[in-house]
Every structure is written in structure tokens, then in C-alpha cells.
Short mmCIF file of C-alpha atoms in Angstrom, two decimals:
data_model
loop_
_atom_site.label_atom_id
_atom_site.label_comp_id
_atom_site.label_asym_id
_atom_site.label_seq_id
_atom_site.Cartn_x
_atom_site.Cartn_y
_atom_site.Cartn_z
CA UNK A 1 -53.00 9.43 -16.60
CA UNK A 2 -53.23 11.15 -19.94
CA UNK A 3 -53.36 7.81 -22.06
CA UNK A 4 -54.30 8.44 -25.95
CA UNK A 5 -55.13 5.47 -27.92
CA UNK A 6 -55.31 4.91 -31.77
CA UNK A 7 -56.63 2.25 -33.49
CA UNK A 8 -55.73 0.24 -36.16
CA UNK A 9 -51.99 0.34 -34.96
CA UNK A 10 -51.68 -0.68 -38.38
CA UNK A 11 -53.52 -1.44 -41.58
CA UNK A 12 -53.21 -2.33 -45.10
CA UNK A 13 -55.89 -1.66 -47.47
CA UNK A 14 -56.39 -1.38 -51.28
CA UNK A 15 -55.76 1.42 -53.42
CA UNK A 16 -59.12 3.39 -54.15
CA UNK A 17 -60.99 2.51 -50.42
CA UNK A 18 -61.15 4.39 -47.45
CA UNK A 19 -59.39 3.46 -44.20
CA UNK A 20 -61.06 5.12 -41.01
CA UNK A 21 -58.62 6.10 -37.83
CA UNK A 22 -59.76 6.52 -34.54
CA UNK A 23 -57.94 8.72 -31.39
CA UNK A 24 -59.30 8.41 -27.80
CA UNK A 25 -58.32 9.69 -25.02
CA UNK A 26 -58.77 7.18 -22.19
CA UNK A 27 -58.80 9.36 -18.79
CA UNK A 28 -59.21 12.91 -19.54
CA UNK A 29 -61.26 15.02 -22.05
CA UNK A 30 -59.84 16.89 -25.19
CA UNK A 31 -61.73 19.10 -26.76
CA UNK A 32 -58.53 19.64 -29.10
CA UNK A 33 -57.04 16.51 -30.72
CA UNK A 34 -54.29 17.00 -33.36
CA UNK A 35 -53.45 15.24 -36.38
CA UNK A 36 -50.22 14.24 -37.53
CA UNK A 37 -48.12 12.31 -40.43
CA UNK A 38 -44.36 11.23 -40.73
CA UNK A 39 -42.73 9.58 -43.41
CA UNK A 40 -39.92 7.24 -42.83
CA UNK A 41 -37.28 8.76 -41.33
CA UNK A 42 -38.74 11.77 -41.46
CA UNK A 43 -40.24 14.29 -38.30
CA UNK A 44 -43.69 14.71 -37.93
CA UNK A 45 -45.80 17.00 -39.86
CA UNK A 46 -49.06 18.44 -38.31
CA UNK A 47 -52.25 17.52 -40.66
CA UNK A 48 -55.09 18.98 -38.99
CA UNK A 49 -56.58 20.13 -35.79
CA UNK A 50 -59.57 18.89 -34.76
CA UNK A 51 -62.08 20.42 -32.48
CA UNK A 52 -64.86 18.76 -30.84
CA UNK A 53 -68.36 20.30 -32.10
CA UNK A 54 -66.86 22.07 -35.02
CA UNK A 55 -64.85 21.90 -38.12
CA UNK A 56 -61.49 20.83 -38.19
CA UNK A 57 -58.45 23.26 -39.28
CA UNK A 58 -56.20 22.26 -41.91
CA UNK A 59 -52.84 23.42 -42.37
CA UNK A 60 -51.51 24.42 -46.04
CA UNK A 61 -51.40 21.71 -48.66
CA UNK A 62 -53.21 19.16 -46.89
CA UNK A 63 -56.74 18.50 -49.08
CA UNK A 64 -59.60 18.29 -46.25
CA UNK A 65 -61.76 16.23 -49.02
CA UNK A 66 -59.17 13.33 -48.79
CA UNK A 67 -58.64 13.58 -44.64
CA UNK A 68 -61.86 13.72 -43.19
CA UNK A 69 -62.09 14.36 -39.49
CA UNK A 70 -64.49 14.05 -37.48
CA UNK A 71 -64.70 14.91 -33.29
CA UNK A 72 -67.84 14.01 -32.44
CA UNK A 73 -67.18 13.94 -28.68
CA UNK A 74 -64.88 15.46 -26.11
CA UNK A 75 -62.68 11.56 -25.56
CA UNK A 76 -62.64 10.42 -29.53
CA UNK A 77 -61.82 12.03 -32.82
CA UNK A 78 -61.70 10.22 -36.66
CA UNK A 79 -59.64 10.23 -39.64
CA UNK A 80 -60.60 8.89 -42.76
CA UNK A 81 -58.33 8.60 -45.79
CA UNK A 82 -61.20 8.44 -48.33
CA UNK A 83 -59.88 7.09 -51.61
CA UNK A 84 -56.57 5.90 -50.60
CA UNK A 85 -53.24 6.03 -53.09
CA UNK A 86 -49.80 4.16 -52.23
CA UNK A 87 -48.53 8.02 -51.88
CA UNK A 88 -50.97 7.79 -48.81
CA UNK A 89 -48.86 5.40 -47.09
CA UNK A 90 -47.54 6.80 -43.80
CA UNK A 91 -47.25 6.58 -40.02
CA UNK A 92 -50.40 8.59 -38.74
CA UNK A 93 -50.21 9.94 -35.35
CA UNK A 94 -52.83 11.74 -33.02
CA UNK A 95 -52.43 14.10 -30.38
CA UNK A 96 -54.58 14.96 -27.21
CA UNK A 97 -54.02 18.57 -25.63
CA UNK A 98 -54.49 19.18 -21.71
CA UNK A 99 -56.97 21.19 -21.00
CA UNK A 100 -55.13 24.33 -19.77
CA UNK A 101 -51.45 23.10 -20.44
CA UNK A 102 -48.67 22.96 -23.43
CA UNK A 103 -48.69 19.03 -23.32
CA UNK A 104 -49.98 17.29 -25.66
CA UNK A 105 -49.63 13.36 -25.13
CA UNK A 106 -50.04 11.08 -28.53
CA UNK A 107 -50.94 7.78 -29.28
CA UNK A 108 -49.48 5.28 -30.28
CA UNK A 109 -49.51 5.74 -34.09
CA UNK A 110 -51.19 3.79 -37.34
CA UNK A 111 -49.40 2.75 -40.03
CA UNK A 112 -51.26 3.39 -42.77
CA UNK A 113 -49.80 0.74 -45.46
CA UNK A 114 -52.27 1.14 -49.32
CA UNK A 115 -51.33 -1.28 -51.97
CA UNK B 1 -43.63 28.36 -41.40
CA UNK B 2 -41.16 28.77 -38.26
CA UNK B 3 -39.09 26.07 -38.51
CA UNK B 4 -36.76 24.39 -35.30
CA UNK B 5 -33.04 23.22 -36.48
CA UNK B 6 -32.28 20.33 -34.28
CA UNK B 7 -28.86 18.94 -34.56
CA UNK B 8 -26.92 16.43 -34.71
CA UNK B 9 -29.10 14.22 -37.13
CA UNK B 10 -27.65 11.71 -35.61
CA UNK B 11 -25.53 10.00 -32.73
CA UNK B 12 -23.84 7.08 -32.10
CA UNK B 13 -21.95 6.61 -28.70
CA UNK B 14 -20.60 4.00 -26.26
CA UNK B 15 -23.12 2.86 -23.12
CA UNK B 16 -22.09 5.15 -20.17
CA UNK B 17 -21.58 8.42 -22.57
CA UNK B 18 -23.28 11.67 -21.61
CA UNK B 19 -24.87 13.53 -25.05
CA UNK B 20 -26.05 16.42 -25.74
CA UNK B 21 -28.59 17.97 -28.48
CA UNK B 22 -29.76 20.98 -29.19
CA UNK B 23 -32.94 23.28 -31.18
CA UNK B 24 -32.51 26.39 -32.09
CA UNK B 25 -35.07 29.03 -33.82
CA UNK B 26 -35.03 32.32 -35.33
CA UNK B 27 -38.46 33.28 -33.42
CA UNK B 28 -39.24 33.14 -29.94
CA UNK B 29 -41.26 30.72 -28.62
CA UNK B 30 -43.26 30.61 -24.71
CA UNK B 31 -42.40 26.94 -24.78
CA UNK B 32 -39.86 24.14 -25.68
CA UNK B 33 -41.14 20.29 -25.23
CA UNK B 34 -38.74 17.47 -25.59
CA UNK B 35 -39.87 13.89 -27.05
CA UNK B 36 -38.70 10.69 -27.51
CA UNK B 37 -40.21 8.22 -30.72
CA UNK B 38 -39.46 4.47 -30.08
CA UNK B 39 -39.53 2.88 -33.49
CA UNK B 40 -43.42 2.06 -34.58
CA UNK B 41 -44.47 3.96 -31.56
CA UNK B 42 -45.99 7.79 -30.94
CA UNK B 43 -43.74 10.20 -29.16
CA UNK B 44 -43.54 10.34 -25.47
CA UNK B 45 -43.00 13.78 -23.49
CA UNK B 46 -39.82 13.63 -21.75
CA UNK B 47 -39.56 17.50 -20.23
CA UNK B 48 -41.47 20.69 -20.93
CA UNK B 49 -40.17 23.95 -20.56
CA UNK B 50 -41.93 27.18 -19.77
CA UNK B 51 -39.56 29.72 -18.91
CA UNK B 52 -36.63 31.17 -20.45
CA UNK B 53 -33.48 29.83 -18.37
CA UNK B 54 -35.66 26.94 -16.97
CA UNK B 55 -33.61 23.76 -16.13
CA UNK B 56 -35.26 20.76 -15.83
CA UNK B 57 -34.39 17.28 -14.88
CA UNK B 58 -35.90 13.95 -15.37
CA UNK B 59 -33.99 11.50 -13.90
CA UNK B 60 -30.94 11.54 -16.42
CA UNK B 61 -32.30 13.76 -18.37
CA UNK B 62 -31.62 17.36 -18.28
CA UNK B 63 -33.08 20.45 -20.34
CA UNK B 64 -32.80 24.15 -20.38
CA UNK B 65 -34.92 26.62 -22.37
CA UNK B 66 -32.71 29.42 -23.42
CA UNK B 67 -32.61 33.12 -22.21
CA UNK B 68 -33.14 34.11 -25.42
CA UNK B 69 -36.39 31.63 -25.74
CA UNK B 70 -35.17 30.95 -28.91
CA UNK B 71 -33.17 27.94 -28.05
CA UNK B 72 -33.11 24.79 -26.10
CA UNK B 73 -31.03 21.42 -25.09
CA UNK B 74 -31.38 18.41 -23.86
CA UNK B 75 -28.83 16.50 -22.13
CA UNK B 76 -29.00 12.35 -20.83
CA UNK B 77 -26.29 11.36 -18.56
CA UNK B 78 -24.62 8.18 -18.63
CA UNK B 79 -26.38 6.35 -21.28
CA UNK B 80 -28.04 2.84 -21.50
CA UNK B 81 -29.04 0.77 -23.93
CA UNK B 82 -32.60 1.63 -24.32
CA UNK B 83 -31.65 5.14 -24.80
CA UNK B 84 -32.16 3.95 -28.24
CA UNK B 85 -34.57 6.05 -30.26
CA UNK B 86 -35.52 9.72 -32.01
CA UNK B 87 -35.57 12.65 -29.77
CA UNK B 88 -37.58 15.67 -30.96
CA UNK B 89 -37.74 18.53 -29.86
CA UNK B 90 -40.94 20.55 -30.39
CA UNK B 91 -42.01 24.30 -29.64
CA UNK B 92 -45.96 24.82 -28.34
CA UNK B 93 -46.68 29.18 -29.35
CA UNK B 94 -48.97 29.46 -26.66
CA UNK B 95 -52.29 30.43 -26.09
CA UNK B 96 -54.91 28.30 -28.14
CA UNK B 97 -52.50 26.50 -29.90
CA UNK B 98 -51.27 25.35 -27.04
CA UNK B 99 -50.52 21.18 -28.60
CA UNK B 100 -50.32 22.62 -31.84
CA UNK B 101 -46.58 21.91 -32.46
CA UNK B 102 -44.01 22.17 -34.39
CA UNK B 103 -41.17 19.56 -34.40
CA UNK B 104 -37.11 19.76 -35.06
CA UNK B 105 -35.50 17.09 -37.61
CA UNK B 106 -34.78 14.67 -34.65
CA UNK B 107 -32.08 13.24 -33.55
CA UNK B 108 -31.25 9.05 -34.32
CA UNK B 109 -29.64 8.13 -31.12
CA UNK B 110 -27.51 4.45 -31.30
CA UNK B 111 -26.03 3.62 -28.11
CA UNK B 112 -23.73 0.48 -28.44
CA UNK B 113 -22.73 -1.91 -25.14
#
């Protein structure tokens, strides 16, 4: 159980469009998903949390304009890197919380590759 | 932010080795998760911790939160080759943040045959 998918698990796209990311979670509901980025060799960095109905959260620095989320139901929540830039380029993970529990169980990750 | 020191960066042992790795914080924290990251992949939860003092085992895997809840280890017994990867540790504050965390430095573990 507890099975988050992402998809692309990777993608290269131009510099200038917009590359769309999508996190489901296959067996269980999340009203909470949670957005993530690491650079190489580097630990992960929490973007965002998004929360089904509302508005996401951003944390500090990251610009909500470029990192659009959207959680438009309780099993699937979006990321869209509008206007991509090379500095985009990253490993983009999601998260799923448990209803009622400290887990939260990712997927699988997109690497996010803008030339 | 409140950040988690996880050390050592890195590791690089013989198959059969026990090792050992370790977060520590300057705040308290109501939980302590542990992760492995295969390359290209998303973390997986190895053990989560609750309690201050808790010891908890997953097959060769052992962790402890601290007494002090500000610290936490993780131990694997005899390791194999695929062993091989980043282990994170991560603190959850609680409440409704609960899966909003915030991850050590990682450790690189190499194991070599």
C-alpha cells in the first residue's frame, strides 16, 4: 500500500516552455501532497505544500508564479515549471502524507532536464 | 530554518561491516524518519520514530530516537551489496505538518565485495 507515482520520470524540454508534473497516489487519499527539489548530490529541499481544494504554501525563496501547483483532487496533485531556464534543471520529487500519521511516502522522482 | 547535521557525508566499508550514522539538532523534534534514495529514484521510509528512547528494528536495520528528542541513529548490520545508496534522515514537527520534512545532508554509503 501507500504507492505514489510521478510522471514524466524524466523530461527534457526547451528553455522558455513549460513542463507539467503530475503526483498520484495510487491506493490511499492525500489531501496533503508535498513538493520537493534536489540538486545533484545535494538533500532535498521542500518547494511547496499542496493542499487539495485550496492554495498551495510556499516556503521562502521559491517564486509561486514559476511553480504552479495545482491539487485538484484528493489522489493527484500538478507542478508546472512555466517558463523553464537551464537553472531549472533538477530532480523533482513529490510526497503523499498519511492521513493521520508522520509518513510521508514519495514517488519516484522527475528529472527535470531544460536545454 | 531548523536544520538536521547528519554525519558522516560519506562511507565506504567492506561487505559484512556493521555502520553507523547519526542526526543531530539543536531543537526538539516529536519525530525522526529514516530514508534511503537509490540513485534516480525517490526516497523510501526505512523506520519512523515517535518516542524519545524508541528503538526500532527493520530487519538489519536498527534506529533509536534520542532521550533528548534532539538526536537520532541509524545502524545496518552486516552489510550487503545493495546497501548501496543515500540515507537521510528527516524530522516530521508534528501536528499539521505532519510530511512536511526536513532532511539531514545524507549519507553516500559504498559497500565494496
Amino acid at each position: 500500500g501507500a504507492v505514489v507515482s510521478q510522471h514524466p520520470s524524466w523530461v527534457i524540454c526547451k528553455s522558455g516552455t513549460s513542463v507539467k508534473i503530475e503526483c498520484r497516489s495510487l491506493d490511499f487519499q492525500a489531501t496533503t501532497m508535498f513538493w520537493y527539489r534536489q540538486f545533484p548530490k545535494q538533500s532535498l529541499m521542500l518547494m511547496a505544500t499542496s493542499n487539495e481544494g485550496s492554495k498551495a504554501t510556499y516556503e521562502q525563496g521559491v517564486e509561486k508564479d514559476k511553480f504552479l501547483i495545482n491539487h485538484a483532487s484528493l489522489t493527484l496533485s500538478t507542478l508546472t515549471v512555466t517558463s523553464a531556464h537551464p537553472e531549472d534543471s533538477s530532480f523533482y520529487i513529490c510526497s503523499a502524507r498519511v492521513v493521520g500519521g508522520a509518513e510521508a511516502f514519495f514517488g519516484q522522482g522527475t528529472r527535470l532536464t531544460v536545454v | 530554518g531548523q536544520q538536521l547535521n547528519q554525519s558522516p557525508q560519506s562511507m565506504f566499508i567492506q561487505e559484512g561491516e556493521d555502520v553507523s550514522m547519526n542526526c543531530t539538532s539543536s531543537s526538539i523534534f516529536n519525530t525522526w524518519l529514516w530514508y534511503k534514495q537509490d540513485p534516480g529514484e525517490g526516497p523510501v521510509l526505512l523506520i519512523a520514530l515517535y518516542k524519545a528512547g524508541e528503538l526500532t528494528s527493520n530487519g538489519r536495520l536498527t534506529a533509536q530516537f534520542g532521550i533528548t528528542r534532539k538526536d537520532s541513529f541509524l545502524n545496518i548490520s552486516a552489510s550487503i551489496p545493495s546497501d548501496v545508496g543515500i540515507y537521510f534522515c528527516a524530522r516530521g514537527p508534528g501536528g499539521t505538518s505532519y510530511g512536511k520534512l526536513t532532511f539531514g545532508q545524507g549519507t553516500i554509503l559504498t559497500v565494496h565485495p
